mmCIF file of C-alpha atoms and ligand atoms in Angstrom:
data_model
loop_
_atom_site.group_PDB
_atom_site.id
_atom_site.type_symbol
_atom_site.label_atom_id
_atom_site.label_comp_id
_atom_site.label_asym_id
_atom_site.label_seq_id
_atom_site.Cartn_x
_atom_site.Cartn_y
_atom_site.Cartn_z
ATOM 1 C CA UNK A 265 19.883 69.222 53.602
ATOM 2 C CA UNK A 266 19.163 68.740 57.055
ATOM 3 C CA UNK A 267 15.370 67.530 57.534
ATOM 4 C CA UNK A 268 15.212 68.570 61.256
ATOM 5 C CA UNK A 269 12.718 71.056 61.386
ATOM 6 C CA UNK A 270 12.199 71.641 57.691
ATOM 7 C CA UNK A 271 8.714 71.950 56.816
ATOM 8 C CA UNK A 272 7.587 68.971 53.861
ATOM 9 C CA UNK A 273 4.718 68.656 51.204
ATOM 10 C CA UNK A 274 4.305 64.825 50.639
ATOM 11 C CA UNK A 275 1.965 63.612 48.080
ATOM 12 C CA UNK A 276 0.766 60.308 47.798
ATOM 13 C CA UNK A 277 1.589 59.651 51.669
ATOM 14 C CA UNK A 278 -1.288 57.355 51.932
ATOM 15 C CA UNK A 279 0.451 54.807 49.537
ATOM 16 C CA UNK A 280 2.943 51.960 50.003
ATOM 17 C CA UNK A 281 6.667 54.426 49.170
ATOM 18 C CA UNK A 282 4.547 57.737 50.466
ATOM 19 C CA UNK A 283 4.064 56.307 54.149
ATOM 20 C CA UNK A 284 7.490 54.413 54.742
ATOM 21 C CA UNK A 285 8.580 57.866 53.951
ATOM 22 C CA UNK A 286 6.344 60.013 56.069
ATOM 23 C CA UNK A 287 7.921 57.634 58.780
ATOM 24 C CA UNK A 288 11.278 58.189 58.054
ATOM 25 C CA UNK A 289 10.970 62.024 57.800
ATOM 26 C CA UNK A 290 8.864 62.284 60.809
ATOM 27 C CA UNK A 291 12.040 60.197 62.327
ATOM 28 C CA UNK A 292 14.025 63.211 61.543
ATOM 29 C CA UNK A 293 12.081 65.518 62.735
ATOM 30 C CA UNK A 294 10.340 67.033 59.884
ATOM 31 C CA UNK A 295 7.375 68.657 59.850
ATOM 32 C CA UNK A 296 4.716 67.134 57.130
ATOM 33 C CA UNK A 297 1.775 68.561 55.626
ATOM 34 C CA UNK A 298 0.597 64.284 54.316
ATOM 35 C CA UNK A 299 -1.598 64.443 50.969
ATOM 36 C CA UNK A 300 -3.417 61.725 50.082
ATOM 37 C CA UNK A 301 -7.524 60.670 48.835
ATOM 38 C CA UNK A 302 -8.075 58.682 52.513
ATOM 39 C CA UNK A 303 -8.767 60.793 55.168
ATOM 40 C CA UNK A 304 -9.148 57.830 57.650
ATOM 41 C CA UNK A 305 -5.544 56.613 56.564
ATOM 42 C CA UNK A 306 -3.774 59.723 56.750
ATOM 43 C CA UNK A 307 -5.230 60.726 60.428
ATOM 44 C CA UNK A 308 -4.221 57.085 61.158
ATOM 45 C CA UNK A 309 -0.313 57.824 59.803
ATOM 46 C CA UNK A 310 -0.333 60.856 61.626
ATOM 47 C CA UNK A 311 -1.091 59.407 64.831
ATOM 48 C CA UNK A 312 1.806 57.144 64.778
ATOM 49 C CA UNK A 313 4.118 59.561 63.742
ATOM 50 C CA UNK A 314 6.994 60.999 66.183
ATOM 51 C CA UNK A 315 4.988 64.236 67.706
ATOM 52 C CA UNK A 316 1.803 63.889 65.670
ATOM 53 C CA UNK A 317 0.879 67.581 66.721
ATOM 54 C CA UNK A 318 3.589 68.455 64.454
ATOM 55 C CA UNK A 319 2.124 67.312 61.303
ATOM 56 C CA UNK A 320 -1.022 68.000 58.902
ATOM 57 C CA UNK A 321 -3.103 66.267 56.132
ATOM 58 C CA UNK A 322 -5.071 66.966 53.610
ATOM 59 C CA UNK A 323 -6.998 64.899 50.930
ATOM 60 C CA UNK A 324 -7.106 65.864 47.215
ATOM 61 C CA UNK A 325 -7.848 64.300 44.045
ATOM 62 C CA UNK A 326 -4.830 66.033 42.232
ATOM 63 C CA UNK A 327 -6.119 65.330 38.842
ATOM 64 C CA UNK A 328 -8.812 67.862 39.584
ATOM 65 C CA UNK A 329 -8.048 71.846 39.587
ATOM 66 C CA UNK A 330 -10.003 72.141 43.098
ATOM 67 C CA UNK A 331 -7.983 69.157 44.388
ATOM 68 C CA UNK A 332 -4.593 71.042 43.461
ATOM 69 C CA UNK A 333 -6.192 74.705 44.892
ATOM 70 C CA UNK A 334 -7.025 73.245 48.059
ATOM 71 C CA UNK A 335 -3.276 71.711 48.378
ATOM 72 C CA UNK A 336 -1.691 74.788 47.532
ATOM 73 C CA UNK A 337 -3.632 76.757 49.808
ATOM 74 C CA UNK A 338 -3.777 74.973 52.471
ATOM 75 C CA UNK A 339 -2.960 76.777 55.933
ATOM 76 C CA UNK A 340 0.708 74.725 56.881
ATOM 77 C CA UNK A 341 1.531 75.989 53.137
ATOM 78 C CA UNK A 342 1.454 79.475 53.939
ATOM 79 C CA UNK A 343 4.532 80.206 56.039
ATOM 80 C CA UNK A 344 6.753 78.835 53.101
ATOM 81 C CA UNK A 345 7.532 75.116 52.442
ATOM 82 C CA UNK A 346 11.295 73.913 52.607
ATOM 83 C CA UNK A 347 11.060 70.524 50.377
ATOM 84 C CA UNK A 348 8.133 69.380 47.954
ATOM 85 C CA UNK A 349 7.818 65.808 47.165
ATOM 86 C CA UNK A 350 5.272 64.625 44.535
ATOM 87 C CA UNK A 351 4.976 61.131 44.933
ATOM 88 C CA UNK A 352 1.549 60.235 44.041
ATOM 89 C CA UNK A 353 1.209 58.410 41.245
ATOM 90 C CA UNK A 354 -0.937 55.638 39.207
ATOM 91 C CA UNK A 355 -0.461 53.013 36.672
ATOM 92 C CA UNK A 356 -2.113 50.592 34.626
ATOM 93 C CA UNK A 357 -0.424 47.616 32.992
ATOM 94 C CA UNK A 358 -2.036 46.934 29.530
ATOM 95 C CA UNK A 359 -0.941 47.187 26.067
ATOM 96 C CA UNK A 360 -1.587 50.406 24.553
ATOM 97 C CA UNK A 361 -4.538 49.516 22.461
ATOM 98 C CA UNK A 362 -6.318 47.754 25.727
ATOM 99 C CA UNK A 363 -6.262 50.668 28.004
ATOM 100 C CA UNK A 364 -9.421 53.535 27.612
ATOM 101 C CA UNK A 365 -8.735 57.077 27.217
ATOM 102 C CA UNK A 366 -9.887 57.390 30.994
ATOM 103 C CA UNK A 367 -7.185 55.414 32.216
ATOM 104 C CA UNK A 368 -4.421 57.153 29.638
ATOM 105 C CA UNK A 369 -5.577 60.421 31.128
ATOM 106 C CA UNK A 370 -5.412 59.175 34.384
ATOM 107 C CA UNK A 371 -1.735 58.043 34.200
ATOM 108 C CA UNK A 372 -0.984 61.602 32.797
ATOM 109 C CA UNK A 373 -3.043 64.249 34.748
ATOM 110 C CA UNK A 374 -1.876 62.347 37.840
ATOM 111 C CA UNK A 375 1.585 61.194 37.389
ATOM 112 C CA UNK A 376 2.874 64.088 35.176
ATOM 113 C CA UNK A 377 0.588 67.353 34.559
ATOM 114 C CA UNK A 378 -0.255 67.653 38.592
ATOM 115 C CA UNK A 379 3.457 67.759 39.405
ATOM 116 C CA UNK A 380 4.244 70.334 37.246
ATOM 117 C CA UNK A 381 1.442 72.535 37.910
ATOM 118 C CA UNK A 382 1.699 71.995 41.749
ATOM 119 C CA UNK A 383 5.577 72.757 41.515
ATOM 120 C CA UNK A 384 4.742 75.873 39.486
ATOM 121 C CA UNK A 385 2.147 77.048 42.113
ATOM 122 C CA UNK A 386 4.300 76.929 45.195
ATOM 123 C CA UNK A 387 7.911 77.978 44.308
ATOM 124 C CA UNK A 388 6.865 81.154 45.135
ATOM 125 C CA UNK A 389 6.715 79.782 48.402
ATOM 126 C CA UNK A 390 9.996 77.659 48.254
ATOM 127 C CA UNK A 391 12.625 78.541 50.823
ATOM 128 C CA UNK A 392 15.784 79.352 49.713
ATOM 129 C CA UNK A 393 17.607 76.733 50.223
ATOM 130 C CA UNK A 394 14.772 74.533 49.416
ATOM 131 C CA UNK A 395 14.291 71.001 47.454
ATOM 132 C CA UNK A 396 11.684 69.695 44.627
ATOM 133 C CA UNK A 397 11.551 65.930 44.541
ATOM 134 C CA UNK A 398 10.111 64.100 42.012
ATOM 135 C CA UNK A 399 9.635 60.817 42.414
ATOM 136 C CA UNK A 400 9.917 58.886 38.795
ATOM 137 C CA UNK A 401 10.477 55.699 37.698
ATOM 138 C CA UNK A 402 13.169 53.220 36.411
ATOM 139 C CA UNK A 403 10.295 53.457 33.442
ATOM 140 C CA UNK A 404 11.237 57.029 33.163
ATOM 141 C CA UNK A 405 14.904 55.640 32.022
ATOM 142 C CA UNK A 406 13.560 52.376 30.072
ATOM 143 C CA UNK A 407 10.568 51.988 27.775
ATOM 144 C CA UNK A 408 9.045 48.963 28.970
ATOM 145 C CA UNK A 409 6.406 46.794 27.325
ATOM 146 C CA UNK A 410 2.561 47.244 28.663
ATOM 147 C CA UNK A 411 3.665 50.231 30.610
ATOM 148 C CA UNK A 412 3.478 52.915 26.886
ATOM 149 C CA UNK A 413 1.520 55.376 28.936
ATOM 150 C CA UNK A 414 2.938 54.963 32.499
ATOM 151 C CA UNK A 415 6.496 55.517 30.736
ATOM 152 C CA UNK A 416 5.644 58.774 28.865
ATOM 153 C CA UNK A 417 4.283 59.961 31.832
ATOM 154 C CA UNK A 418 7.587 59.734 34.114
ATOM 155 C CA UNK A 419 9.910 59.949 30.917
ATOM 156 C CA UNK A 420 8.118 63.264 30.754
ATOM 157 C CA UNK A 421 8.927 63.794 34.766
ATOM 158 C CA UNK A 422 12.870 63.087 34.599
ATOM 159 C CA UNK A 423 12.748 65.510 31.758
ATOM 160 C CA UNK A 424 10.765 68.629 33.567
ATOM 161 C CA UNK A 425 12.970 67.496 36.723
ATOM 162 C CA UNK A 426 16.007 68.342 34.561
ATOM 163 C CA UNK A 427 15.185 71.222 32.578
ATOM 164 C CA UNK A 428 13.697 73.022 35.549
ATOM 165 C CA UNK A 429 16.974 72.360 37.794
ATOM 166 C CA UNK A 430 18.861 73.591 35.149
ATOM 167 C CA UNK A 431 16.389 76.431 34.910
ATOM 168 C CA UNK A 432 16.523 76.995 38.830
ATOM 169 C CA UNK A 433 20.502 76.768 38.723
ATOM 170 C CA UNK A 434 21.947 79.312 41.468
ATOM 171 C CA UNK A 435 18.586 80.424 42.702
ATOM 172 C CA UNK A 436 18.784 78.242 45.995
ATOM 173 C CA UNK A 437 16.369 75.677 44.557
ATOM 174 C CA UNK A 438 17.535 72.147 43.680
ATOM 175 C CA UNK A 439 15.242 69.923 41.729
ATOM 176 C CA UNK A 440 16.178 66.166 42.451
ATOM 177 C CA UNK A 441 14.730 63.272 40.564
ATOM 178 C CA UNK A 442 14.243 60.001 42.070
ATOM 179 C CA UNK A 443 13.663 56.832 40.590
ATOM 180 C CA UNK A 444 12.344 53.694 42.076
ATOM 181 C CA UNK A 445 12.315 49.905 40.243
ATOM 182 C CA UNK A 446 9.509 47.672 41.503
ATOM 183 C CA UNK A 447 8.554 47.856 44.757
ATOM 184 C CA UNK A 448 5.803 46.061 46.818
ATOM 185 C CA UNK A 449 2.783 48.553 46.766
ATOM 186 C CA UNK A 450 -0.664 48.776 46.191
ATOM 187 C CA UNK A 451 0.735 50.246 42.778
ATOM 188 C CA UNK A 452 0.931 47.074 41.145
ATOM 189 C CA UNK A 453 -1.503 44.831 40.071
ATOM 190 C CA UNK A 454 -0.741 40.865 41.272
ATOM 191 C CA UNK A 455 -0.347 40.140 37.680
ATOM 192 C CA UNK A 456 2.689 42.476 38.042
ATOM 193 C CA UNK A 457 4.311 40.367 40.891
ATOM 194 C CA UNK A 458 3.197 37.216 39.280
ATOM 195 C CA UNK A 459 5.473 38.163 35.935
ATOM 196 C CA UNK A 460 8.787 39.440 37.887
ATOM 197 C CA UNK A 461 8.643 36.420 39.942
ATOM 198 C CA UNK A 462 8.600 35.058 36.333
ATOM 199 C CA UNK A 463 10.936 36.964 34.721
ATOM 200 C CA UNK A 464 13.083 37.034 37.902
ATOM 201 C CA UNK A 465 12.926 40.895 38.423
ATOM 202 C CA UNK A 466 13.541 41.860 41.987
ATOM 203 C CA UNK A 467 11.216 43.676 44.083
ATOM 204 C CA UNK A 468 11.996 46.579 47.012
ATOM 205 C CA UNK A 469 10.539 46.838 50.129
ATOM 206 C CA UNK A 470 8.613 50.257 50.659
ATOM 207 C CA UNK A 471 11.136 50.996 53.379
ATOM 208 C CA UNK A 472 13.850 50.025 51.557
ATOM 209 C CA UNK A 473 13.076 52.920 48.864
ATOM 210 C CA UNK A 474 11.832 55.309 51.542
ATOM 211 C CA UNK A 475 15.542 54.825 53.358
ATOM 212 C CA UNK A 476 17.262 55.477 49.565
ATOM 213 C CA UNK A 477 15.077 58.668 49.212
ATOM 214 C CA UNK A 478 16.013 60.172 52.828
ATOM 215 C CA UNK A 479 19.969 59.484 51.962
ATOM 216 C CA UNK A 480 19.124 61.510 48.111
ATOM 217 C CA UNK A 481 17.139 64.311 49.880
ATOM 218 C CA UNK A 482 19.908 64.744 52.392
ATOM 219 C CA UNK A 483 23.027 64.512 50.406
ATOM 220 C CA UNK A 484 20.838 66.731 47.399
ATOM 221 C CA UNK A 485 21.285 64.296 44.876
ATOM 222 C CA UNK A 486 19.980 65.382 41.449
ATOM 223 C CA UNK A 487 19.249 61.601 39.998
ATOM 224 C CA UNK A 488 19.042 58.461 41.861
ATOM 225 C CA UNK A 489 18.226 55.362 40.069
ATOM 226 C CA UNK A 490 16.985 52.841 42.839
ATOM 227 C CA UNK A 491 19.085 49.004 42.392
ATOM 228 C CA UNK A 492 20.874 47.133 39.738
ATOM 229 C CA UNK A 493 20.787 46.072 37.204
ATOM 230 C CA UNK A 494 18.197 48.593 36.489
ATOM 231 C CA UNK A 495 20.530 51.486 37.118
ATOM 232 C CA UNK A 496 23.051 49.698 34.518
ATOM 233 C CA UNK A 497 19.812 48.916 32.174
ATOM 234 C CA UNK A 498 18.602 52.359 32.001
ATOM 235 C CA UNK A 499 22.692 53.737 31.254
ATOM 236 C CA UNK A 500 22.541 50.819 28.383
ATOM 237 C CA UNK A 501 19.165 51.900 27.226
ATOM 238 C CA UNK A 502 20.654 55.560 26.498
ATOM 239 C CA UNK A 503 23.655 54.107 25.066
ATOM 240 C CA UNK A 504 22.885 51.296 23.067
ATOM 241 C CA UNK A 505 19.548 51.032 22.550
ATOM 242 C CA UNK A 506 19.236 48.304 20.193
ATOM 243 C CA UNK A 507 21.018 46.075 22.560
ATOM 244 C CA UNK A 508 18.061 46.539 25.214
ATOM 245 C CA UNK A 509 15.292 46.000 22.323
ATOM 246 C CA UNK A 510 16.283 42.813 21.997
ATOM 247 C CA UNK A 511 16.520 41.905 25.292
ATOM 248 C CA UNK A 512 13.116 43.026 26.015
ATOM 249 C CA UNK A 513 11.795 41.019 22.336
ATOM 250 C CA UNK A 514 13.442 37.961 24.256
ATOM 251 C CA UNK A 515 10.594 38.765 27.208
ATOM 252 C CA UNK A 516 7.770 39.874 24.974
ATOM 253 C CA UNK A 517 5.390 36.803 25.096
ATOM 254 C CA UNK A 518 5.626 36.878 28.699
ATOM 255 C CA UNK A 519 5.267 40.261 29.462
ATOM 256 C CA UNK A 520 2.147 40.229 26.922
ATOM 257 C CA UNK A 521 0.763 36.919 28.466
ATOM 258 C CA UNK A 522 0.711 38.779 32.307
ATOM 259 C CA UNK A 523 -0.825 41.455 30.593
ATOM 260 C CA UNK A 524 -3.758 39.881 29.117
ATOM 261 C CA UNK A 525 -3.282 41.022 25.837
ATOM 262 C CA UNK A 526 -5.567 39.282 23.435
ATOM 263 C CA UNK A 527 -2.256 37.974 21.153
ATOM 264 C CA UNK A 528 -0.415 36.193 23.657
HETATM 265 N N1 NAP B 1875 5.494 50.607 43.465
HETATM 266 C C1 NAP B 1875 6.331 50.589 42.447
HETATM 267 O O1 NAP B 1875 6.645 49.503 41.902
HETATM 268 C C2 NAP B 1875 6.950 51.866 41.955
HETATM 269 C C3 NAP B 1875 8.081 51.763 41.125
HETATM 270 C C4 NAP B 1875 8.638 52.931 40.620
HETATM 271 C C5 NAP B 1875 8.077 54.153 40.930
HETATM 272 N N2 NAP B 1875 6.985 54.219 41.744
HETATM 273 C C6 NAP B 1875 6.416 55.553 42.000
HETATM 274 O O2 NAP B 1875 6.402 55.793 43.395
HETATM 275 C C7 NAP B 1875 5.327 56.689 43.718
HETATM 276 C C8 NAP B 1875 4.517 56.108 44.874
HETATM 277 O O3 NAP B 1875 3.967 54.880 44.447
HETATM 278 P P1 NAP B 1875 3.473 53.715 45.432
HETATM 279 O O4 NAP B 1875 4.065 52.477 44.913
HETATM 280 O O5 NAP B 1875 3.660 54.106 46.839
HETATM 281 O O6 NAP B 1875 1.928 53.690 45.027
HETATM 282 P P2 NAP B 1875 0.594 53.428 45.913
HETATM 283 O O7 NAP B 1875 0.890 52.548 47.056
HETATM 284 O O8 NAP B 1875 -0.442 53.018 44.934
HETATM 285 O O9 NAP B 1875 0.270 54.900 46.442
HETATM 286 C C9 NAP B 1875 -0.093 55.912 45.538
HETATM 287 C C10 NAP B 1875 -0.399 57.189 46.297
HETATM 288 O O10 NAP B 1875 -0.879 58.157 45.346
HETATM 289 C C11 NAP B 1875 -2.168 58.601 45.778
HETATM 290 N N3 NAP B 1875 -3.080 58.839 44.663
HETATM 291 C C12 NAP B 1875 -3.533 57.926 43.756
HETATM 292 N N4 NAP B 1875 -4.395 58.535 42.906
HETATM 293 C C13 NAP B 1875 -4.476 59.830 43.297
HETATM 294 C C14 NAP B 1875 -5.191 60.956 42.820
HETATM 295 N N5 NAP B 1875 -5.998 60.892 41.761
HETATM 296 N N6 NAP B 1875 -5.034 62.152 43.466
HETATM 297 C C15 NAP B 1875 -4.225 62.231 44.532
HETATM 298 N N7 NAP B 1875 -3.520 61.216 45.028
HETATM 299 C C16 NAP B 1875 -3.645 60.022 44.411
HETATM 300 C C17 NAP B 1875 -2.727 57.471 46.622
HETATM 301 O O11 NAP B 1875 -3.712 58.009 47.486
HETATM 302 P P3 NAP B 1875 -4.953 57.068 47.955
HETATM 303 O O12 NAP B 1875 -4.347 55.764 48.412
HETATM 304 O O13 NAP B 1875 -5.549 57.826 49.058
HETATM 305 O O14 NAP B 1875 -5.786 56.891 46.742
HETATM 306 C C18 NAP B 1875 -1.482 57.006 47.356
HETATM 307 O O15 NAP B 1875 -1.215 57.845 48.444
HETATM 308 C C19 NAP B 1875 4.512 56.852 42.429
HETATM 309 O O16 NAP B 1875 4.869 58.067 41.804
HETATM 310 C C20 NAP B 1875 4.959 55.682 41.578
HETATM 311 O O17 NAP B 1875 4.825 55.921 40.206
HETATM 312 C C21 NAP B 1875 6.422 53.111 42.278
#
């Protein structure tokens, strides 16, 4: 799809991935409504956009009904919207037993349940041709140590990103899913960077994955998986399973030592 002139919901635009990419759809001359929790931030993003006047915010909690209401009805909504992105999202790296049920919910309300419902709410008010983009994970493809509840939640998105598309098929609606690996964001904790350095796992650039997302929004790509080897480790994972367990056990004191688990 083109992006000049096509009107965008971003989510999450006040965050490391969501802000590269308000840049480098402004660029090409979209025109964003910019969701995010920091009203200071967004104005600020907006102001150094290409033709600021062009583009809208609005803060949310999206875990919260109201949050989602006030999103769906807000004003630059009602006209129609050609592409829907939700990108926020939230994770906590912990072992299962070490996280509370606030931060479980968290990880789901956010990362999974808001998606759907928002995406339900405004494909009335998809264009036709129009795009949902959901952004997942390289977790949503690989089960990863110390991320149990982070990884159901965007296992569950690739899986409502492909039954839905499927569901949507020859109604002028594409649903693409887009998954990043690591990437240098607020997102993760230093502990985080501190184990890939460690475990010698690369890490993207914000821009770099915001660049990647343009090329799979233009060229409607239904799955991207962002870098190797984790595109070839997520095709294994399907595949062979086994093989990736024990590549992973191999890793397991580490990964539990970064996360502070009380074994390690
Ligand atoms: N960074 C990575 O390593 C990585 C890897 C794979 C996938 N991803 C995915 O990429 C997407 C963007 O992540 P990021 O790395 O850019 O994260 P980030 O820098 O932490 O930004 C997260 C964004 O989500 C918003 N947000 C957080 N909690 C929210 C809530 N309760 N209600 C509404 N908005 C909320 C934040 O708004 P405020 O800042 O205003 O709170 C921010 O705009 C996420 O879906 C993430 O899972 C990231």
């Amino acid at each position: 799809m083109n992006l000049d002139g096509k009107r965008i919901l971003l989510t999450g635009a006040s965050g490391g991935i969501g802000e590269a990419l308000a840049l480098a759809l402004a660029e090409r001359g979209a025109h964003l409504l910019l969701h995010g929790r920091q009203p200071l931030a967004l104005e600020r993003l907006r102001l150094q956009l290409p033709a600021p006047e062009r583009h809208h915010t609005l803060c949310a909690d999206l875990r919260s009904a109201e949050g989602r209401l006030a999103l769906i009805h807000h004003p630059a909504l009602e006209s129609g919207v050609d592409i829907l992105i939700n990108n926020a999202g939230t994770n906590h790296f912990a072992w299962l037993e070490d996280q509370s049920e606030e931060q479980i919910a968290s990880q789901l309300e956010l990362n999974t349940l808001a998606p759907l419902l928002l995406t339900r709410a405004l494909l009335p008010r998809l264009t036709r041709p129009g795009l949902i983009m959901n952004v997942g994970s390289s977790f949503g493809g690989i089960g990863y140590p110390g991320y149990s509840v982070y990884c159901a939640s965007k296992f569950a998105i690739r899986g409502f990103s492909e039954a839905l598309g499927r569901e949507l098929a020859g109604s002028g609606i594409k649903v693409l899913h887009f998954a990043p690996r690591a990437t240098r964001t607020h997102l993760n904790a230093p502990e985080v960077y501190a184990m890939n350095a460690e475990l010698g796992t690369h890490t993207d650039t914000p821009e770099e994955v915001a660049d990647q997302l343009v090329q799979s929004l233009e060229r409607e790509r239904t799955r991207t998986w962002v870098g190797w080897p984790e595109k070839l480790f997520v095709r294994l994972n399907a595949l062979l399973p086994g093989l990736v367990d024990r590549a992973l056990a191999r890793q397991h004191a580490v990964i539990a030592r970064f996360a502070h688990h009380k074994e390690a």
